[in-house]
């Protein structure tokens, strides 16, 4: 298990992913504003990790508040949630994590619960969401492992691993689970320009686990697919619309088309809270635009001429028609996704009653 983030008595401790793989250092966030900065600056990144960080951010904001009355605290909670929600727009897990803690706060405040009790309850919930993320990833692994070849090469894009979650991974959790069950799997990691999540993070965490890993530049997978050297693709997701269209790291869409063309299965692994039932199709998913400097500069060195136009969308949307299956902790979804997603959501609602 890689300690991506952790609630400690001193604050929320984050493994600084901007420094990997060269330095393994931690950033301690002691208030909600620092948690927001950590999310915005991608010290922590990856949809499930962002979701739990959002929950911990609200919890630390409430826990450290000096408000002495509930109306005062309620006003602060609104500011805390808005600050955290303004960090990154695409991963729906962020809004889910913030919402889970805010809903509990509202419920307890409505019952006039004493403030110290509210503080203890929201911290306990944030910690529980952390544990639940690990359990969900392991369950995704159990469902997904059998979809991967007994022996073969799997391509992944970005980092949907331990570093993108609370310590096991979604797409890479499925790879880990397959390897734990005896599959002989080699991983190809797209480097994932411009932030290099594949080259820096996926390669780092898989090598720690002794899973054979090769880094590819983002433009190489077509040639390898044509040579028959890739048996499956597996990626994570930042937001899945109600029809199965999936936002994930920029470049995923292209990989999905290549996989389709070469008859290679294309899997998405994501916890059920990545599915946004309120967004009908991928067209409704907000796509984060990041600082052009991530493209123009590499390691502080300018790579492009002054004044050139730059595009830097952080995510793209893979249409559901290119997705073979979506692996969740509740089971494996297949086309038609609108129906399978609706059925799984309904089952969960029934189970919750
Ligand atoms: O910009 P990032 O690094 O937060 O983007 C991460 C991804 O796109 C991941 O593939 C996605 O969040 C799934 S992580 C389990």
Short mmCIF file of C-alpha atoms and ligand atoms in Angstrom, two decimals:
data_model
loop_
_atom_site.label_atom_id
_atom_site.label_comp_id
_atom_site.label_asym_id
_atom_site.label_seq_id
_atom_site.Cartn_x
_atom_site.Cartn_y
_atom_site.Cartn_z
CA UNK A 1 0.00 0.00 0.00
CA UNK A 2 1.31 3.41 -0.97
CA UNK A 3 0.39 6.17 1.53
CA UNK A 4 -1.09 8.68 -0.92
CA UNK A 5 -2.87 10.67 1.79
CA UNK A 6 -3.54 10.16 5.45
CA UNK A 7 -5.55 11.81 8.21
CA UNK A 8 -3.22 12.44 11.15
CA UNK A 9 -3.72 14.38 14.42
CA UNK A 10 -1.46 17.10 12.96
CA UNK A 11 -3.45 17.47 9.71
CA UNK A 12 -3.89 15.71 6.37
CA UNK A 13 -0.58 14.36 5.13
CA UNK A 14 -0.15 14.12 1.35
CA UNK A 15 2.56 12.37 -0.62
CA UNK A 16 3.76 15.17 -2.93
CA UNK A 17 3.07 13.72 -6.39
CA UNK A 18 4.64 16.70 -8.14
CA UNK A 19 8.03 15.56 -6.81
CA UNK A 20 7.79 11.88 -7.76
CA UNK A 21 9.62 9.81 -8.82
CA UNK A 22 12.78 11.61 -7.76
CA UNK A 23 11.74 12.67 -4.25
CA UNK A 24 9.38 10.95 -1.82
CA UNK A 25 8.29 13.91 0.31
CA UNK A 26 5.10 14.82 2.15
CA UNK A 27 3.06 17.99 2.48
CA UNK A 28 1.06 18.44 5.69
CA UNK A 29 -2.15 20.44 5.23
CA UNK A 30 -3.25 21.87 8.55
CA UNK A 31 -6.37 23.71 7.36
CA UNK A 32 -8.95 23.47 4.58
CA UNK A 33 -7.33 26.22 2.51
CA UNK A 34 -4.12 24.22 2.39
CA UNK A 35 -6.07 21.11 1.37
CA UNK A 36 -7.60 23.16 -1.48
CA UNK A 37 -4.14 24.27 -2.61
CA UNK A 38 -2.86 20.69 -2.49
CA UNK A 39 -5.73 19.58 -4.75
CA UNK A 40 -5.41 22.54 -7.15
CA UNK A 41 -1.64 22.16 -7.49
CA UNK A 42 -1.98 18.41 -8.05
CA UNK A 43 0.15 17.47 -5.05
CA UNK A 44 -2.71 14.97 -4.72
CA UNK A 45 -4.48 13.97 -7.94
CA UNK A 46 -6.62 11.19 -9.41
CA UNK A 47 -10.39 11.23 -9.03
CA UNK A 48 -10.89 8.94 -6.00
CA UNK A 49 -7.97 10.52 -4.11
CA UNK A 50 -9.36 13.97 -4.87
CA UNK A 51 -12.78 12.83 -3.61
CA UNK A 52 -11.46 11.67 -0.25
CA UNK A 53 -9.21 14.76 -0.03
CA UNK A 54 -12.30 16.93 -0.54
CA UNK A 55 -14.05 15.07 2.29
CA UNK A 56 -11.02 15.45 4.55
CA UNK A 57 -10.78 19.12 3.59
CA UNK A 58 -14.34 19.79 4.76
CA UNK A 59 -13.73 17.70 7.89
CA UNK A 60 -10.53 19.55 8.82
CA UNK A 61 -12.26 22.88 8.13
CA UNK A 62 -15.04 22.00 10.57
CA UNK A 63 -12.70 20.39 13.11
CA UNK A 64 -10.40 23.42 13.24
CA UNK A 65 -13.18 26.01 13.21
CA UNK A 66 -13.31 28.36 16.19
CA UNK A 67 -17.05 29.03 15.69
CA UNK A 68 -18.97 28.88 18.96
CA UNK A 69 -22.53 28.78 17.57
CA UNK A 70 -24.15 26.60 14.91
CA UNK A 71 -25.25 29.51 12.67
CA UNK A 72 -21.65 30.76 12.69
CA UNK A 73 -20.31 27.29 11.87
CA UNK A 74 -22.92 26.75 9.14
CA UNK A 75 -21.81 29.96 7.42
CA UNK A 76 -18.20 28.77 7.61
CA UNK A 77 -19.08 25.35 6.21
CA UNK A 78 -20.55 27.00 3.11
CA UNK A 79 -17.28 28.85 2.53
CA UNK A 80 -15.18 25.74 3.19
CA UNK A 81 -17.19 23.67 0.69
CA UNK A 82 -17.15 26.41 -1.96
CA UNK A 83 -13.38 26.84 -1.61
CA UNK A 84 -12.71 23.13 -2.01
CA UNK A 85 -15.23 22.76 -4.86
CA UNK A 86 -13.49 25.52 -6.84
CA UNK A 87 -10.22 23.58 -7.14
CA UNK A 88 -10.74 21.13 -10.02
CA UNK A 89 -13.95 20.83 -12.05
CA UNK A 90 -13.89 17.48 -13.87
CA UNK A 91 -13.56 14.68 -11.30
CA UNK A 92 -17.07 14.29 -9.93
CA UNK A 93 -15.63 12.44 -6.93
CA UNK A 94 -14.51 15.81 -5.52
CA UNK A 95 -18.11 17.03 -5.32
CA UNK A 96 -19.22 13.65 -4.00
CA UNK A 97 -16.62 13.75 -1.16
CA UNK A 98 -17.43 17.34 -0.22
CA UNK A 99 -21.16 16.55 -0.42
CA UNK A 100 -20.93 13.49 1.82
CA UNK A 101 -19.39 15.46 4.71
CA UNK A 102 -21.57 18.55 4.10
CA UNK A 103 -24.74 16.39 4.14
CA UNK A 104 -23.72 14.83 7.46
CA UNK A 105 -22.97 18.28 8.86
CA UNK A 106 -26.36 19.60 7.75
CA UNK A 107 -28.14 16.60 9.24
CA UNK A 108 -26.40 16.98 12.61
CA UNK A 109 -26.76 20.78 12.67
CA UNK A 110 -30.50 20.43 11.94
CA UNK A 111 -30.75 18.31 15.10
CA UNK A 112 -28.85 20.95 17.12
CA UNK A 113 -26.05 18.49 17.84
CA UNK A 114 -23.33 20.00 20.07
CA UNK A 115 -20.38 21.29 18.04
CA UNK A 116 -17.76 18.94 19.58
CA UNK A 117 -19.95 15.97 18.61
CA UNK A 118 -20.33 17.30 15.06
CA UNK A 119 -16.56 17.69 14.80
CA UNK A 120 -15.96 14.09 15.89
CA UNK A 121 -18.64 12.76 13.52
CA UNK A 122 -17.37 14.54 10.37
CA UNK A 123 -13.79 13.45 11.04
CA UNK A 124 -14.98 9.87 11.55
CA UNK A 125 -16.88 10.01 8.24
CA UNK A 126 -13.87 11.34 6.31
CA UNK A 127 -11.75 8.52 7.73
CA UNK A 128 -14.43 5.98 6.83
CA UNK A 129 -14.55 7.22 3.22
CA UNK A 130 -10.79 6.63 3.08
CA UNK A 131 -11.23 3.01 4.22
CA UNK A 132 -14.17 2.52 1.85
CA UNK A 133 -12.07 3.70 -1.10
CA UNK A 134 -9.47 1.03 -0.43
CA UNK A 135 -12.16 -1.64 -0.06
CA UNK A 136 -13.87 -0.49 -3.29
CA UNK A 137 -10.60 -0.65 -5.23
CA UNK A 138 -9.91 -4.18 -3.95
CA UNK A 139 -13.42 -5.23 -4.96
CA UNK A 140 -12.92 -3.71 -8.44
CA UNK A 141 -9.74 -5.73 -8.61
CA UNK A 142 -11.62 -8.92 -7.75
CA UNK A 143 -14.24 -8.25 -10.47
CA UNK A 144 -11.77 -7.00 -13.07
CA UNK A 145 -8.88 -9.43 -12.73
CA UNK A 146 -10.56 -12.14 -14.74
CA UNK A 147 -11.09 -9.75 -17.66
CA UNK A 148 -7.34 -9.35 -18.09
CA UNK A 149 -5.31 -11.93 -20.01
CA UNK A 150 -3.68 -14.81 -18.11
CA UNK A 151 -0.52 -13.76 -19.87
CA UNK A 152 -0.07 -10.61 -21.90
CA UNK A 153 0.54 -6.91 -22.15
CA UNK A 154 -1.87 -4.29 -20.88
CA UNK A 155 -1.73 -0.62 -21.86
CA UNK A 156 -2.77 2.10 -19.45
CA UNK A 157 -3.02 5.87 -19.83
CA UNK A 158 -2.31 8.35 -17.01
CA UNK A 159 -2.18 7.05 -13.45
CA UNK A 160 -5.22 5.28 -12.07
CA UNK A 161 -3.26 3.54 -9.38
CA UNK A 162 -2.51 3.64 -5.68
CA UNK A 163 -1.43 7.25 -6.12
CA UNK A 164 -4.79 8.22 -7.62
CA UNK A 165 -6.72 6.60 -4.78
CA UNK A 166 -6.20 5.89 -1.09
CA UNK A 167 -3.60 3.26 -1.82
CA UNK A 168 -4.56 0.39 -4.17
CA UNK A 169 -5.84 1.81 -7.44
CA UNK A 170 -8.71 1.41 -9.86
CA UNK A 171 -7.23 0.43 -13.25
CA UNK A 172 -3.90 -0.46 -11.64
CA UNK A 173 -5.80 -2.12 -8.78
CA UNK A 174 -7.27 -4.48 -11.37
CA UNK A 175 -3.76 -5.12 -12.70
CA UNK A 176 -2.50 -5.70 -9.13
CA UNK A 177 -5.37 -8.10 -8.41
CA UNK A 178 -4.70 -10.03 -11.63
CA UNK A 179 -1.00 -10.33 -10.76
CA UNK A 180 -1.91 -11.42 -7.20
CA UNK A 181 -4.04 -14.17 -8.81
CA UNK A 182 -1.12 -15.44 -10.87
CA UNK A 183 -1.59 -13.60 -14.20
CA UNK A 184 1.68 -12.82 -15.97
CA UNK A 185 1.10 -9.22 -16.97
CA UNK A 186 3.42 -6.63 -18.43
CA UNK A 187 2.20 -3.05 -18.30
CA UNK A 188 2.77 -0.42 -20.95
CA UNK A 189 2.38 3.04 -19.43
CA UNK A 190 1.69 5.94 -21.77
CA UNK A 191 3.89 8.80 -20.56
CA UNK A 192 0.79 11.09 -20.46
CA UNK A 193 1.89 14.54 -21.55
CA UNK A 194 2.01 17.17 -20.26
CA UNK A 195 1.97 16.23 -16.55
CA UNK A 196 3.62 12.84 -17.12
CA UNK A 197 1.43 10.85 -14.73
CA UNK A 198 2.31 7.67 -16.66
CA UNK A 199 6.06 8.17 -16.91
CA UNK A 200 6.48 9.52 -13.38
CA UNK A 201 3.73 7.93 -11.30
CA UNK A 202 2.44 4.73 -12.92
CA UNK A 203 5.99 3.59 -13.64
CA UNK A 204 7.07 4.45 -10.07
CA UNK A 205 4.29 2.63 -8.27
CA UNK A 206 4.29 -0.48 -10.49
CA UNK A 207 8.05 -0.85 -10.19
CA UNK A 208 7.68 -0.67 -6.40
CA UNK A 209 5.37 -3.70 -6.75
CA UNK A 210 7.75 -5.49 -9.14
CA UNK A 211 5.18 -5.46 -11.95
CA UNK A 212 7.10 -5.34 -15.27
CA UNK A 213 6.51 -1.88 -16.73
CA UNK A 214 7.57 -0.09 -19.90
CA UNK A 215 6.96 3.59 -20.57
CA UNK A 216 5.76 4.65 -24.02
CA UNK A 217 5.56 8.13 -25.49
CA UNK A 218 1.90 9.00 -26.09
CA UNK A 219 2.24 8.55 -29.86
CA UNK A 220 3.58 4.98 -29.82
CA UNK A 221 0.69 2.71 -28.86
CA UNK A 222 -0.84 2.55 -32.37
CA UNK A 223 2.32 0.98 -33.76
CA UNK A 224 2.48 -1.53 -30.92
CA UNK A 225 -1.18 -2.44 -31.33
CA UNK A 226 -0.62 -3.01 -35.05
CA UNK A 227 2.21 -5.40 -34.15
CA UNK A 228 -0.12 -7.40 -31.87
CA UNK A 229 1.82 -6.40 -28.78
CA UNK A 230 -1.12 -5.14 -26.67
CA UNK A 231 -3.86 -7.51 -25.42
CA UNK A 232 -6.00 -5.09 -23.39
CA UNK A 233 -6.29 -1.44 -22.41
CA UNK A 234 -7.40 -0.40 -18.92
CA UNK A 235 -7.85 3.17 -17.68
CA UNK A 236 -9.55 5.02 -14.83
CA UNK A 237 -12.21 7.73 -15.04
CA UNK A 238 -12.85 11.19 -13.69
CA UNK A 239 -16.54 11.30 -14.49
CA UNK A 240 -18.84 8.83 -16.21
CA UNK A 241 -22.05 10.23 -17.66
CA UNK A 242 -25.35 8.37 -17.28
CA UNK A 243 -24.93 6.91 -20.79
CA UNK A 244 -21.41 5.58 -20.10
CA UNK A 245 -19.44 8.34 -21.87
CA UNK A 246 -16.28 8.64 -19.81
CA UNK A 247 -14.03 11.61 -19.06
CA UNK A 248 -10.48 10.62 -18.31
CA UNK A 249 -7.02 12.06 -18.84
CA UNK A 250 -6.46 13.81 -22.15
CA UNK A 251 -5.40 11.23 -24.73
CA UNK A 252 -7.67 8.45 -23.48
CA UNK A 253 -10.18 9.07 -26.28
CA UNK A 254 -7.53 8.49 -28.94
CA UNK A 255 -6.37 5.29 -27.26
CA UNK A 256 -9.98 4.02 -27.19
CA UNK A 257 -10.36 4.51 -30.95
CA UNK A 258 -7.06 2.73 -31.57
CA UNK A 259 -8.16 -0.17 -29.38
CA UNK A 260 -11.45 -0.46 -31.29
CA UNK A 261 -9.65 -0.41 -34.64
CA UNK A 262 -7.32 -3.21 -33.52
CA UNK A 263 -10.00 -5.33 -31.84
CA UNK A 264 -8.46 -4.86 -28.37
CA UNK A 265 -10.77 -4.69 -25.32
CA UNK A 266 -10.89 -1.27 -23.68
CA UNK A 267 -11.81 -1.33 -19.98
CA UNK A 268 -12.61 1.51 -17.59
CA UNK A 269 -12.25 0.87 -13.84
CA UNK A 270 -13.88 3.34 -11.48
CA UNK A 271 -15.79 3.38 -8.20
CA UNK A 272 -19.53 3.81 -8.57
CA UNK A 273 -19.30 7.36 -7.19
CA UNK A 274 -17.52 8.36 -10.43
CA UNK A 275 -20.81 7.84 -12.26
CA UNK A 276 -22.67 11.13 -12.52
CA UNK A 277 -26.31 10.23 -13.05
CA UNK A 278 -27.17 13.93 -13.29
CA UNK A 279 -25.07 14.32 -16.44
CA UNK A 280 -26.81 12.64 -19.37
CA UNK A 281 -23.91 12.39 -21.84
CA UNK A 282 -20.24 13.23 -22.11
CA UNK A 283 -21.09 16.56 -23.74
CA UNK A 284 -22.22 17.80 -20.31
CA UNK A 285 -18.95 17.01 -18.52
CA UNK A 286 -16.92 20.15 -17.66
CA UNK A 287 -13.35 19.83 -18.89
CA UNK A 288 -10.62 21.49 -16.85
CA UNK A 289 -8.24 23.74 -18.77
CA UNK A 290 -4.86 23.98 -17.10
CA UNK A 291 -1.97 26.42 -17.16
CA UNK A 292 -0.32 26.61 -20.64
CA UNK A 293 3.02 26.52 -18.86
CA UNK A 294 2.54 22.78 -18.29
CA UNK A 295 2.85 22.43 -22.08
CA UNK A 296 5.35 25.16 -22.87
CA UNK A 297 7.85 24.14 -20.20
CA UNK A 298 9.49 20.91 -19.18
CA UNK A 299 11.37 20.80 -15.88
CA UNK A 300 11.41 24.59 -15.83
CA UNK A 301 12.90 24.78 -19.34
CA UNK A 302 10.94 26.51 -22.12
CA UNK A 303 10.22 24.11 -25.03
CA UNK A 304 8.12 26.29 -27.35
CA UNK A 305 8.64 29.69 -28.99
CA UNK A 306 7.41 32.76 -27.11
CA UNK A 307 3.84 33.71 -27.93
CA UNK A 308 2.77 30.47 -29.67
CA UNK A 309 -0.85 29.38 -29.05
CA UNK A 310 -1.26 26.56 -26.51
CA UNK A 311 -4.07 24.12 -25.76
CA UNK A 312 -4.07 22.35 -22.40
CA UNK A 313 -7.34 20.53 -21.69
CA UNK A 314 -6.67 18.09 -18.84
CA UNK A 315 -9.31 15.55 -19.90
CA UNK A 316 -11.20 14.24 -22.91
CA UNK A 317 -14.35 12.18 -23.25
CA UNK A 318 -14.37 8.63 -24.56
CA UNK A 319 -17.76 7.82 -26.09
CA UNK A 320 -19.41 4.79 -24.51
CA UNK A 321 -19.35 2.96 -27.86
CA UNK A 322 -15.57 2.47 -27.51
CA UNK A 323 -15.78 0.99 -24.01
CA UNK A 324 -15.90 -2.80 -23.64
CA UNK A 325 -16.86 -2.74 -19.95
CA UNK A 326 -16.84 -0.48 -16.90
CA UNK A 327 -15.54 -2.23 -13.79
CA UNK A 328 -16.98 -0.91 -10.53
CA UNK A 329 -16.96 -2.24 -6.97
CA UNK A 330 -20.63 -3.19 -7.45
CA UNK A 331 -20.03 -5.27 -10.55
CA UNK A 332 -19.07 -5.03 -14.21
CA UNK A 333 -21.20 -2.83 -16.47
CA UNK A 334 -21.61 -3.61 -20.15
CA UNK A 335 -23.41 -1.99 -23.08
CA UNK A 336 -26.02 -0.68 -23.37
CA UNK A 337 -24.54 1.39 -20.55
CA UNK A 338 -27.56 3.68 -20.07
CA UNK A 339 -29.52 0.59 -19.06
CA UNK A 340 -26.85 -1.23 -17.06
CA UNK A 341 -25.93 1.96 -15.15
CA UNK A 342 -29.59 2.70 -14.40
CA UNK A 343 -30.15 -0.87 -13.20
CA UNK A 344 -27.08 -0.81 -10.93
CA UNK A 345 -28.10 2.53 -9.44
CA UNK A 346 -31.61 1.23 -8.79
CA UNK A 347 -30.27 -1.96 -7.14
CA UNK A 348 -28.08 0.14 -4.85
CA UNK A 349 -31.01 2.36 -3.89
CA UNK A 350 -33.06 -0.70 -3.04
CA UNK A 351 -30.21 -2.15 -0.99
CA UNK A 352 -29.93 1.13 0.93
CA UNK A 353 -33.61 1.08 1.94
O1 LIG B 1 -5.24 15.24 -13.69
P1 LIG B 1 -5.22 13.99 -12.87
O2 LIG B 1 -3.84 13.44 -12.68
O3 LIG B 1 -5.97 14.15 -11.58
O4 LIG B 1 -6.01 12.96 -13.77
C1 LIG B 1 -6.13 11.65 -13.33
C2 LIG B 1 -6.83 10.77 -14.29
O5 LIG B 1 -7.24 11.16 -15.35
C3 LIG B 1 -7.10 9.38 -13.80
O6 LIG B 1 -7.05 8.49 -14.86
C4 LIG B 1 -8.49 9.34 -13.17
O7 LIG B 1 -8.59 10.34 -12.19
C5 LIG B 1 -8.79 8.05 -12.56
S1 LIG B 1 -7.82 7.78 -11.13
C6 LIG B 1 -8.24 6.32 -10.41
#
